[in-house]
């Protein structure tokens, strides 16, 4: 696969063009080394399917989600209004993002501040690509593997998206095994509500260890996620059990990109 | 009218008046909270109420508890029909006034009540053993020590005595009825159980027993009514308005604080004069961001607290609680109710100047608890009556951060990073698009 084609909004606007969808990369997807791989995997899928998309590049800014969940509504709304100015400036109509936190905030909390867009999670976009026949995969390396999917809270419970990730995974000829606590009852990885950025309060266990333990009980080859923060938490959890050689933690976009030989 | 009719009427009206008085107080306590519009989307709200409160849809997540609970719930609902008869009989001195009017339907209804009462008895015994013998983890958490534990048991004892009274009443009556030359009432259980237990007894004893059962029944019901306002059992009524007024937005959608929006808009408006003196309303109460005490919460939050049945489903799904943190969403709800009771009582006594130097945040709920929350919504999902502990936790955080600048130091750093670098980490904003060119 050659160069990634990642046009920015500024470039498109200069040419008088408009993308069909804006890819909101998010802070993790832009800066976190592990999450950057997810970003690139998604770009490969978008490129392969010739999706007319663009990113904001350096014009993107934190949605303000972690500030809001940490109680700093001022900072959240400052960020939101700044972002809405940029998005509206480019007349954005539709946004896709690989981060459930960005997804939730853009979709649910921006409209009240004037930012009204159609917002979808990348698993929903990938499902659309499959449904419209633009994307096909064979099981490839995933054939016969055991995969368990960890529901990100802000995708699942918060927004009721349970099926898109599972339907995509079902394309991989793999065996999908559910954890005891899944879908609406899924247990948090421990990162939400700005916990990602602080030490946990005193307790007798880390939440990500509790969750990973549950995932490992299904004896998976792969723990699949759809959130960069869940990914970090589960990866750390797997290391905690010294299982990093046996169990991979992968984003659904990475798995699809891999299966499609991208 | 006999003396017993008069006593009945006095006891009955007295209990009703007391209940009404307490309910009025509770409504006043709920109104301590701030206004919030939950009066929109009426048909959706009605549907939610019918599904979640009447249909108990969220109980299904735990099928055994759901079935046992359903026995007590249905028995309770259907028994209300018999209660109407008891009230008429009690006030007028009639005996089973509906029987001649309804005939077969009467036999059927009372039979149904008997069967359900027996099932309720089974459920009551199961529930008592869950709390006291099996000690199900969610019933023995620290916030359940003392009164909450006793409250849970008292209700079950009352229920137990109530069912025994019903069978004593019907059983003794059955034997008396037949002895006086009538045909059997033909009720499903008492028609054979009555003769079995009471068949050998003297008629005078039976008359007393029947009266003991009758009075015991109605007195239990009235005791229950007067006890409700002090108990977690208030949920049998409050579950209805609570589900009706529950949040219809996606769970992940938190409120955008309007007070903040106004200020942010002013800050970002290039035409706004930063030195302009805002028009000050001399009567305006200074704006407080977030919640420190119950009066800063929304009325819906306080309604939630009075509805909480302390079942602990929320806490048993809470990732923070599961991993040994102090946070328990059930405790948050219990604290809000306790504090609302305290503030409400204080205000009734001392008026608006009431100040006991205490507050919800600090004296009831600690900072350690609220910072342990991952905002995962598991508690909201688990609650059978659509209570939202997370909203309260968020409002307490908002107060701490925006009014007192108190937060874990890493979060202060995170905020600074977002302000300066537009990301929660300390990266340069100009590097945001570097990922594209990295191998
Ligand atoms: S939202 Fe907070 S309180 Fe509720 S279950 Fe999740 S961590 Fe616990
Ligand atoms: S908040 Fe809901 S789930 Fe939690 S204890 Fe109260 S009633 Fe039960």
XYZ file of C-alpha atoms and ligand atoms in Angstrom:
717
model
C 0.000 0.000 0.000
C 1.410 3.316 -0.986
C 1.064 6.731 0.549
C -1.938 7.520 2.670
C -4.154 10.051 0.997
C -5.347 12.387 3.750
C -6.641 15.688 2.397
C -7.242 18.485 4.860
C -10.263 20.712 4.832
C -8.071 23.704 4.127
C -6.710 22.031 0.987
C -10.149 21.033 -0.241
C -11.585 24.439 0.474
C -8.763 26.044 -1.485
C -9.811 23.907 -4.443
C -13.444 24.735 -3.862
C -14.241 21.116 -2.998
C -16.349 19.661 -0.240
C -15.852 16.174 1.259
C -18.752 13.799 1.870
C -17.583 13.201 5.372
C -15.145 14.743 7.805
C -12.899 12.310 9.663
C -12.615 13.654 13.201
C -9.337 12.110 14.343
C -9.465 13.109 18.017
C -6.628 13.745 20.439
C -5.795 10.103 21.062
C -5.909 9.313 17.357
C -3.591 12.245 16.656
C -1.040 11.995 19.451
C -1.138 8.583 21.114
C 1.261 6.178 19.433
C -1.019 3.192 19.753
C -4.104 5.086 18.639
C -2.315 6.570 15.623
C -2.214 3.060 14.204
C -5.993 2.913 14.433
C -6.223 6.270 12.688
C -4.066 5.023 9.850
C -5.959 1.765 9.565
C -9.165 3.698 9.150
C -7.581 5.980 6.552
C -6.488 2.897 4.605
C -10.060 1.648 4.586
C -11.361 5.056 3.507
C -8.736 5.246 0.754
C -9.421 1.740 -0.434
C -13.130 2.483 -0.742
C -12.503 5.870 -2.311
C -14.447 7.661 0.351
C -14.412 11.386 -0.264
C -13.256 12.523 3.148
C -10.994 15.090 4.740
C -9.507 15.876 8.137
C -9.101 19.178 9.917
C -5.414 18.499 10.515
C -3.856 21.084 12.796
C -7.165 22.947 12.889
C -8.736 20.177 14.935
C -8.947 20.653 18.658
C -10.053 18.630 21.687
C -13.851 18.268 21.722
C -13.765 19.157 25.399
C -15.207 15.804 26.457
C -12.669 15.040 29.190
C -13.008 18.561 30.591
C -16.784 18.232 30.719
C -16.726 14.835 32.446
C -14.181 16.221 34.883
C -16.636 18.970 35.816
C -15.077 21.828 33.866
C -18.067 22.941 31.859
C -16.424 26.265 31.028
C -13.511 24.681 29.300
C -15.792 22.239 27.518
C -17.994 24.945 26.101
C -15.004 27.069 25.088
C -13.631 24.114 23.155
C -17.022 23.276 21.710
C -17.702 26.791 20.479
C -14.248 27.039 18.922
C -14.720 23.744 17.152
C -18.204 24.639 16.000
C -16.824 27.839 14.465
C -14.277 25.822 12.518
C -16.747 23.103 11.489
C -19.412 25.570 10.445
C -16.805 27.638 8.642
C -16.194 24.622 6.416
C -19.906 23.841 6.229
C -19.413 20.336 7.545
C -22.535 18.153 7.424
C -21.315 14.715 8.340
C -18.590 13.526 10.709
C -17.048 10.117 11.333
C -14.771 9.424 14.260
C -12.970 6.430 15.723
C -13.346 7.704 19.269
C -16.643 7.033 21.078
C -16.044 9.992 23.371
C -15.683 12.419 20.468
C -18.631 10.639 18.849
C -20.884 11.104 21.852
C -19.936 14.704 22.468
C -20.174 15.806 18.838
C -23.410 13.932 18.300
C -25.253 14.735 21.507
C -23.749 17.753 23.181
C -22.720 20.017 20.304
C -26.240 20.485 18.859
C -27.351 22.340 21.987
C -24.501 24.782 21.405
C -25.362 25.286 17.767
C -23.218 22.570 16.138
C -25.594 20.290 14.286
C -23.985 17.491 12.274
C -24.712 13.925 11.369
C -22.165 12.045 13.459
C -21.291 8.378 13.072
C -18.804 6.059 14.687
C -16.242 4.425 12.437
C -17.789 1.002 13.014
C -21.028 2.354 11.561
C -19.193 3.736 8.548
C -17.394 0.441 7.976
C -20.682 -1.391 8.221
C -22.127 0.960 5.582
C -19.154 0.222 3.331
C -19.822 -3.485 3.666
C -23.545 -3.070 3.126
C -23.053 -1.034 -0.023
C -20.584 -3.593 -1.363
C -17.675 -1.155 -1.484
C -15.711 -3.219 0.975
C -15.282 -6.966 1.096
C -12.978 -9.063 3.233
C -12.101 -12.652 3.690
C -11.280 -14.002 7.097
C -7.584 -14.185 6.232
C -5.433 -14.189 9.338
C -8.527 -14.051 11.541
C -10.100 -17.220 10.212
C -11.054 -19.490 13.075
C -9.690 -17.108 15.713
C -11.580 -16.475 18.897
C -12.545 -12.836 19.267
C -14.303 -11.123 22.132
C -15.633 -7.596 21.760
C -15.427 -5.104 24.589
C -18.287 -2.575 24.363
C -17.061 0.988 24.885
C -19.478 2.680 27.325
C -19.871 5.777 25.174
C -20.675 3.736 22.096
C -22.859 1.060 23.690
C -24.838 2.164 26.697
C -24.444 5.862 26.020
C -25.648 5.670 22.418
C -27.082 2.221 21.903
C -24.607 1.096 19.210
C -24.109 -2.606 19.904
C -24.653 -4.275 16.564
C -22.410 -2.452 14.076
C -19.148 -3.666 15.647
C -20.456 -7.196 15.998
C -21.711 -7.348 12.439
C -18.355 -6.244 11.137
C -16.551 -8.832 13.221
C -18.872 -11.511 11.903
C -17.363 -10.918 8.442
C -14.028 -12.281 9.591
C -14.845 -15.993 9.671
C -13.862 -15.913 13.294
C -15.595 -17.174 16.388
C -17.177 -14.296 18.283
C -17.454 -15.023 22.003
C -19.269 -12.735 24.403
C -18.130 -11.860 27.869
C -20.611 -12.366 30.681
C -21.061 -8.626 31.025
C -21.626 -7.431 27.475
C -23.744 -4.974 25.501
C -25.984 -2.954 27.845
C -24.413 -4.713 30.803
C -20.849 -4.270 29.582
C -18.308 -3.334 32.210
C -16.359 -0.110 31.741
C -12.628 -0.392 30.994
C -11.981 2.266 33.603
C -10.957 5.146 31.338
C -14.179 7.137 31.055
C -15.173 10.250 32.954
C -11.591 11.593 32.647
C -10.245 8.647 34.672
C -7.820 8.077 31.803
C -5.898 11.123 32.914
C -5.643 10.440 36.635
C -4.749 7.763 39.141
C -7.696 5.712 40.344
C -9.035 6.252 43.840
C -8.019 3.798 46.519
C -9.598 0.391 46.037
C -8.622 -3.243 45.890
C -8.244 -3.619 42.135
C -7.846 -1.612 38.951
C -10.969 -1.531 36.782
C -9.052 -2.459 33.619
C -7.661 -5.531 35.390
C -11.162 -6.592 36.397
C -12.372 -6.138 32.835
C -9.403 -7.833 31.202
C -9.758 -10.757 33.566
C -13.303 -11.175 32.345
C -12.210 -10.912 28.719
C -9.465 -13.489 29.239
C -11.989 -15.924 30.701
C -13.381 -16.314 27.190
C -9.951 -17.574 26.095
C -9.740 -15.174 23.177
C -6.980 -14.759 20.634
C -8.063 -11.181 20.176
C -9.820 -8.639 22.333
C -11.512 -6.275 19.903
C -12.426 -2.709 20.818
C -13.763 0.376 19.128
C -12.209 3.047 21.309
C -8.609 4.228 21.659
C -8.957 4.546 25.432
C -10.473 1.097 25.885
C -7.615 -0.127 23.730
C -4.997 1.325 26.077
C -6.792 0.007 29.143
C -7.223 -3.499 27.795
C -3.662 -3.596 26.457
C -2.355 -2.665 29.910
C -4.681 -5.242 31.419
C -3.346 -7.984 29.165
C 0.216 -7.027 30.114
C -0.783 -7.198 33.737
C -1.593 -10.871 33.213
C 1.592 -11.396 31.139
C -0.526 -12.490 28.210
C 0.693 -9.993 25.628
C 2.211 -12.790 23.564
C -1.008 -14.789 23.447
C -3.733 -12.190 23.278
C -3.840 -9.169 20.994
C -5.892 -6.071 21.659
C -7.024 -4.598 18.346
C -9.378 -1.960 17.097
C -12.007 -3.151 14.653
C -10.622 -0.801 11.997
C -7.208 -2.430 12.327
C -8.699 -5.878 11.966
C -10.660 -4.958 8.862
C -7.694 -3.168 7.283
C -5.599 -6.233 7.975
C -8.164 -8.675 6.630
C -8.562 -6.569 3.483
C -4.781 -6.749 3.000
C -4.370 -3.000 3.304
C -73.632 2.614 63.398
C -71.758 0.633 65.991
C -68.797 1.732 68.018
C -66.543 -0.444 65.874
C -67.673 1.379 62.726
C -66.831 4.687 64.356
C -63.412 3.455 65.458
C -62.793 2.171 61.956
C -63.703 5.460 60.330
C -61.498 7.415 62.723
C -58.500 5.106 62.255
C -58.951 5.037 58.494
C -59.291 8.774 57.990
C -56.507 9.427 60.491
C -54.099 7.216 58.570
C -55.098 8.791 55.287
C -54.627 12.290 56.659
C -51.222 11.435 58.072
C -50.124 9.938 54.779
C -51.334 12.995 52.887
C -49.498 15.258 55.299
C -46.218 13.374 54.831
C -46.586 13.262 51.063
C -47.060 17.011 51.008
C -43.829 17.408 52.938
C -41.993 15.142 50.518
C -43.288 17.072 47.531
C -42.101 20.277 49.206
C -38.693 18.650 49.696
C -38.555 17.670 46.050
C -39.352 21.247 45.143
C -36.259 22.351 47.035
C -34.485 21.412 43.828
C -33.983 23.717 40.895
C -36.418 23.905 37.995
C -35.838 21.609 35.050
C -38.201 21.070 32.174
C -39.272 17.447 32.064
C -42.768 18.194 30.840
C -42.096 17.733 27.129
C -42.625 14.635 24.931
C -45.643 13.543 26.921
C -46.562 10.406 24.985
C -42.989 9.102 25.115
C -42.952 9.760 28.850
C -46.231 7.951 29.323
C -44.915 4.983 27.383
C -41.743 4.901 29.455
C -43.814 4.931 32.622
C -46.085 2.135 31.453
C -43.156 0.036 30.307
C -40.735 0.558 33.178
C -42.986 1.190 36.199
C -46.172 -0.699 35.385
C -44.556 -3.351 33.188
C -41.354 -3.565 35.274
C -39.348 -4.099 32.103
C -35.987 -3.414 33.690
C -36.502 -6.039 36.401
C -36.072 -8.749 33.799
C -32.303 -8.453 33.946
C -32.524 -10.595 37.083
C -35.271 -13.134 36.333
C -35.630 -14.833 39.728
C -35.883 -11.568 41.622
C -38.233 -10.334 38.903
C -40.655 -13.242 39.354
C -40.667 -13.064 43.138
C -41.115 -9.307 43.002
C -43.913 -9.735 40.490
C -45.809 -11.994 42.931
C -45.779 -9.335 45.611
C -46.502 -6.562 43.124
C -49.500 -8.241 41.495
C -50.848 -9.460 44.836
C -50.600 -5.906 46.104
C -52.408 -4.460 43.104
C -55.245 -7.000 43.081
C -55.734 -6.873 46.844
C -56.778 -3.250 46.434
C -60.121 -4.556 45.150
C -60.693 -6.434 48.370
C -59.600 -3.375 50.274
C -62.489 -1.386 48.865
C -64.843 -3.981 50.265
C -63.099 -3.945 53.613
C -63.454 -0.185 53.802
C -67.174 -0.315 53.006
C -67.740 -3.182 55.418
C -65.763 -1.374 58.070
C -67.638 1.863 57.745
C -71.149 0.456 57.374
C -71.025 -2.766 59.331
C -71.868 -4.911 56.296
C -70.161 -8.260 55.783
C -68.629 -9.057 52.398
C -70.883 -6.548 50.726
C -69.735 -7.439 47.217
C -70.437 -11.159 47.528
C -74.171 -11.144 46.780
C -73.690 -8.522 44.054
C -70.879 -10.228 42.190
C -71.578 -13.905 42.816
C -69.207 -16.053 40.800
C -67.006 -13.144 39.928
C -66.571 -12.509 43.630
C -65.483 -16.073 44.261
C -63.057 -15.791 41.401
C -61.584 -12.490 42.562
C -61.094 -13.546 46.163
C -59.664 -16.856 44.972
C -57.185 -14.978 42.806
C -56.248 -12.801 45.735
C -55.710 -15.879 47.859
C -53.481 -17.565 45.317
C -51.459 -14.403 44.799
C -51.209 -13.855 48.537
C -49.772 -17.317 48.926
C -47.248 -16.624 46.172
C -46.458 -13.307 47.834
C -45.850 -15.197 51.051
C -43.356 -17.431 49.288
C -41.658 -14.369 47.804
C -41.569 -12.654 51.177
C -39.862 -15.613 52.768
C -37.388 -15.789 49.881
C -36.666 -12.080 50.165
C -36.168 -12.279 53.921
C -33.719 -15.115 53.535
C -31.868 -13.282 50.751
C -31.300 -10.399 53.109
C -30.679 -12.258 56.338
C -29.484 -15.784 55.602
C -27.910 -15.829 52.148
C -26.761 -12.237 52.652
C -26.695 -11.325 48.981
C -23.710 -8.975 48.560
C -25.778 -6.035 47.319
C -27.868 -6.084 50.508
C -24.994 -6.064 52.954
C -22.840 -3.170 51.683
C -21.800 -0.631 54.274
C -24.443 1.947 53.347
C -27.086 -0.616 54.297
C -26.003 -0.815 57.953
C -28.519 0.308 60.543
C -31.823 1.797 59.470
C -31.765 0.805 55.773
C -31.312 -2.839 56.705
C -34.058 -2.676 59.327
C -36.344 -0.842 56.882
C -35.939 -3.588 54.301
C -36.861 -6.215 56.884
C -39.738 -4.311 58.492
C -41.535 -4.111 55.181
C -41.166 -7.842 54.684
C -42.413 -8.590 58.200
C -45.443 -6.387 57.608
C -46.102 -8.200 54.377
C -45.811 -11.530 56.166
C -48.253 -10.566 58.910
C -50.630 -9.129 56.326
C -50.854 -12.392 54.413
C -51.352 -14.373 57.620
C -54.193 -12.004 58.541
C -55.860 -12.504 55.179
C -55.851 -16.280 55.572
C -56.977 -16.122 59.202
C -59.841 -13.884 58.186
C -60.960 -15.953 55.207
C -60.285 -19.314 56.886
C -62.237 -18.553 60.060
C -65.015 -16.931 58.061
C -65.297 -19.999 55.847
C -65.855 -22.299 58.839
C -68.350 -19.892 60.421
C -70.166 -19.497 57.149
C -70.628 -23.221 56.709
C -71.540 -23.716 60.374
C -74.363 -21.210 60.042
C -75.893 -23.397 57.346
C -74.535 -21.739 54.201
C -72.681 -23.294 51.366
C -68.900 -22.927 51.312
C -67.621 -19.621 49.908
C -65.594 -21.749 47.534
C -62.455 -19.610 47.678
C -59.433 -21.341 46.176
C -57.396 -21.744 49.326
C -59.441 -20.883 52.402
C -62.241 -23.285 51.443
C -60.025 -26.265 52.301
C -57.377 -24.612 54.452
C -60.012 -22.998 56.705
C -61.608 -26.267 57.859
C -58.122 -27.796 58.176
C -56.825 -25.175 60.606
C -59.968 -23.802 62.201
C -62.481 -26.646 61.828
C -62.078 -27.886 65.411
C -62.442 -24.495 67.078
C -65.335 -23.085 69.091
C -67.630 -20.703 67.243
C -66.883 -17.864 69.685
C -63.141 -18.330 69.133
C -63.716 -18.245 65.404
C -65.709 -15.036 65.585
C -62.839 -13.446 67.470
C -60.274 -14.876 65.035
C -62.188 -13.620 62.032
C -62.297 -10.150 63.546
C -58.612 -10.319 64.470
C -57.825 -11.235 60.868
C -60.067 -8.514 59.492
C -58.743 -5.772 61.746
C -55.210 -7.079 61.418
C -55.494 -6.865 57.660
C -56.738 -3.314 57.519
C -54.436 -2.135 60.300
C -51.443 -3.634 58.478
C -52.479 -1.848 55.305
C -52.865 1.459 57.106
C -49.616 0.980 59.017
C -47.946 0.293 55.729
C -49.431 3.466 54.284
C -48.180 5.596 57.159
C -44.818 3.904 57.078
C -44.220 4.422 53.353
C -43.069 8.047 53.556
C -40.222 7.030 55.859
C -39.219 4.011 53.880
C -37.532 2.946 50.688
C -40.901 1.396 50.005
C -42.118 4.716 48.741
C -41.040 3.397 45.359
C -44.385 1.646 44.946
C -45.894 5.075 44.338
C -42.968 7.237 43.314
C -41.788 4.831 40.623
C -44.600 6.126 38.443
C -43.810 9.841 38.401
C -40.105 9.024 38.504
C -40.139 6.979 35.328
C -42.488 9.478 33.717
C -40.044 12.308 34.328
C -36.905 10.277 33.595
C -34.261 11.311 31.092
C -35.249 10.630 27.488
C -31.993 11.809 25.907
C -29.277 9.286 25.069
C -27.548 8.263 28.274
C -24.280 9.759 27.118
C -25.743 13.209 26.614
C -25.005 15.395 29.612
C -26.665 18.744 30.082
C -24.964 21.821 28.693
C -25.106 24.367 31.488
C -26.905 27.424 30.178
C -25.364 29.737 32.725
C -21.969 28.757 31.330
C -23.086 29.140 27.726
C -24.047 32.737 28.353
C -20.673 33.587 29.828
C -18.706 31.728 27.189
C -20.636 33.460 24.418
C -19.833 36.800 25.975
C -16.165 35.884 26.216
C -15.996 34.761 22.610
C -17.974 37.632 21.154
C -15.443 39.990 19.543
C -17.927 42.843 19.833
C -18.542 42.415 23.536
C -16.993 45.067 25.743
C -15.044 43.154 28.380
C -15.155 46.124 30.756
C -18.850 46.747 30.409
C -20.619 46.482 33.741
C -23.263 43.822 33.356
C -26.789 44.897 34.130
C -27.128 43.759 37.704
C -30.423 42.629 39.071
C -30.198 43.633 42.745
C -32.429 40.728 43.812
C -30.572 38.100 41.852
C -29.053 35.327 43.886
C -25.391 34.981 42.935
C -25.046 32.299 40.303
C -23.577 29.060 41.611
C -22.121 26.542 39.192
C -22.826 22.912 39.944
C -24.215 21.512 43.158
C -22.982 21.651 46.707
C -26.253 20.900 48.445
C -29.647 19.469 47.569
C -31.068 22.864 46.673
C -28.520 23.139 43.864
C -29.689 19.876 42.331
C -32.634 19.604 39.986
C -36.006 18.565 41.404
C -35.715 15.428 39.265
C -32.587 14.382 41.175
C -34.464 14.682 44.482
C -37.492 12.851 43.089
C -35.016 10.137 42.079
C -33.729 9.967 45.635
C -37.199 9.509 47.133
C -37.916 6.777 44.586
C -34.777 4.756 45.271
C -35.686 1.342 46.603
C -32.140 0.671 47.806
C -31.991 -2.534 45.813
C -28.320 -1.988 45.011
C -28.527 -3.080 41.392
C -26.694 0.117 40.464
C -23.915 -0.466 42.953
C -23.453 -4.085 41.975
C -22.821 -2.996 38.351
C -20.630 -0.009 39.214
C -17.037 -0.585 38.066
C -15.702 1.669 40.803
C -17.601 -0.166 43.517
C -16.788 -3.591 42.111
C -13.088 -2.772 42.395
C -13.332 -1.638 45.988
C -13.595 2.138 45.600
C -15.722 4.078 48.079
C -18.201 5.183 45.420
C -21.614 3.516 45.551
C -24.341 5.026 43.370
C -26.974 3.707 45.757
C -25.328 5.576 48.609
C -25.384 8.760 46.519
C -29.157 8.415 46.208
C -29.626 7.596 49.902
C -27.514 10.597 50.871
C -29.546 12.929 48.700
C -32.766 11.711 50.288
C -31.400 12.012 53.831
C -30.131 15.494 53.153
C -33.381 16.574 51.475
C -35.274 15.379 54.571
C -32.905 17.325 56.806
C -33.020 20.557 54.807
C -36.787 20.257 54.311
C -37.390 19.825 58.054
C -35.020 22.679 58.846
C -36.720 25.034 56.420
C -40.135 24.191 57.769
C -38.918 25.101 61.236
C -36.698 28.069 60.589
C -37.752 29.287 57.182
C -35.349 30.296 54.459
C -32.675 31.406 56.900
C -32.125 27.760 57.852
C -28.442 26.930 57.866
C -27.048 23.997 59.782
C -23.547 24.489 58.452
C -23.725 21.183 56.650
C -23.970 20.333 52.982
C -24.540 17.312 50.768
C -21.004 17.549 49.408
C -18.608 17.097 52.283
C -20.917 15.987 55.069
C -22.710 13.247 53.176
C -20.809 12.591 49.966
C -17.029 12.876 49.930
C -14.805 14.076 47.117
C -13.156 10.677 47.008
C -16.473 9.107 46.068
C -17.325 11.419 43.210
C -13.868 11.339 41.651
C -14.004 7.549 41.407
C -16.826 7.631 38.834
C -16.026 6.686 35.233
C -19.338 8.134 33.957
C -20.025 4.722 32.432
C -23.805 4.814 32.980
C -23.911 1.221 34.253
C -25.824 2.411 37.307
C -28.378 4.243 35.170
C -28.835 1.207 32.975
C -29.239 -1.112 35.953
C -31.793 0.924 37.878
C -35.235 -0.686 37.624
C -36.962 2.656 38.167
C -34.811 4.858 35.888
C -32.845 6.683 38.541
C -29.774 8.613 37.368
C -27.050 8.834 40.035
C -24.543 10.027 37.442
C -26.259 13.393 36.974
C -25.813 14.104 40.650
C -22.176 13.011 40.636
C -21.510 15.300 37.667
C -23.160 18.283 39.321
C -21.074 17.781 42.451
C -17.924 17.633 40.309
C -18.939 20.813 38.559
C -19.273 22.597 41.861
C -15.897 21.396 43.071
C -14.106 22.346 39.879
C -15.832 25.575 38.920
C -16.532 27.037 42.353
C -13.682 25.718 44.454
C -11.059 24.760 41.857
C -10.681 21.508 43.736
C -9.781 18.449 41.700
C -7.111 15.758 41.544
C -3.891 17.448 40.445
C -3.638 15.352 37.276
C -6.992 16.700 36.175
C -5.825 20.252 36.761
C -2.890 19.444 34.490
C -5.217 17.921 31.931
C -7.345 21.055 31.894
C -4.282 23.244 31.457
C -3.192 21.086 28.556
C -6.555 21.370 26.862
C -6.483 25.122 27.339
C -2.952 25.570 26.071
C -2.437 22.698 23.653
C -5.993 21.801 22.642
C -5.374 18.247 23.785
C -5.425 16.615 27.218
C -1.733 15.823 26.870
C 1.176 18.148 26.554
C 1.728 18.014 22.821
C 2.135 20.952 20.533
C -1.059 21.668 18.597
C 1.032 22.089 15.465
C 2.050 18.418 15.738
C -1.540 17.230 15.560
C -1.322 16.197 11.937
C 2.139 14.616 12.119
C 0.707 11.094 12.292
C 0.153 11.157 8.566
C 3.838 11.287 7.767
C 5.082 8.948 10.478
C 6.010 5.465 9.402
S -21.555 6.043 36.092
Fe -20.200 6.250 37.861
S -21.458 5.680 39.614
Fe -22.536 4.964 37.794
S -21.832 2.858 37.570
Fe -20.472 4.085 36.307
S -18.737 4.549 37.666
Fe -20.408 3.822 38.980
S -30.696 3.883 42.361
Fe -32.023 2.371 41.385
S -30.689 0.565 41.197
Fe -29.745 1.891 42.671
S -30.472 1.193 44.641
Fe -31.820 2.857 44.010
S -33.484 1.829 42.974
Fe -31.840 0.325 43.107
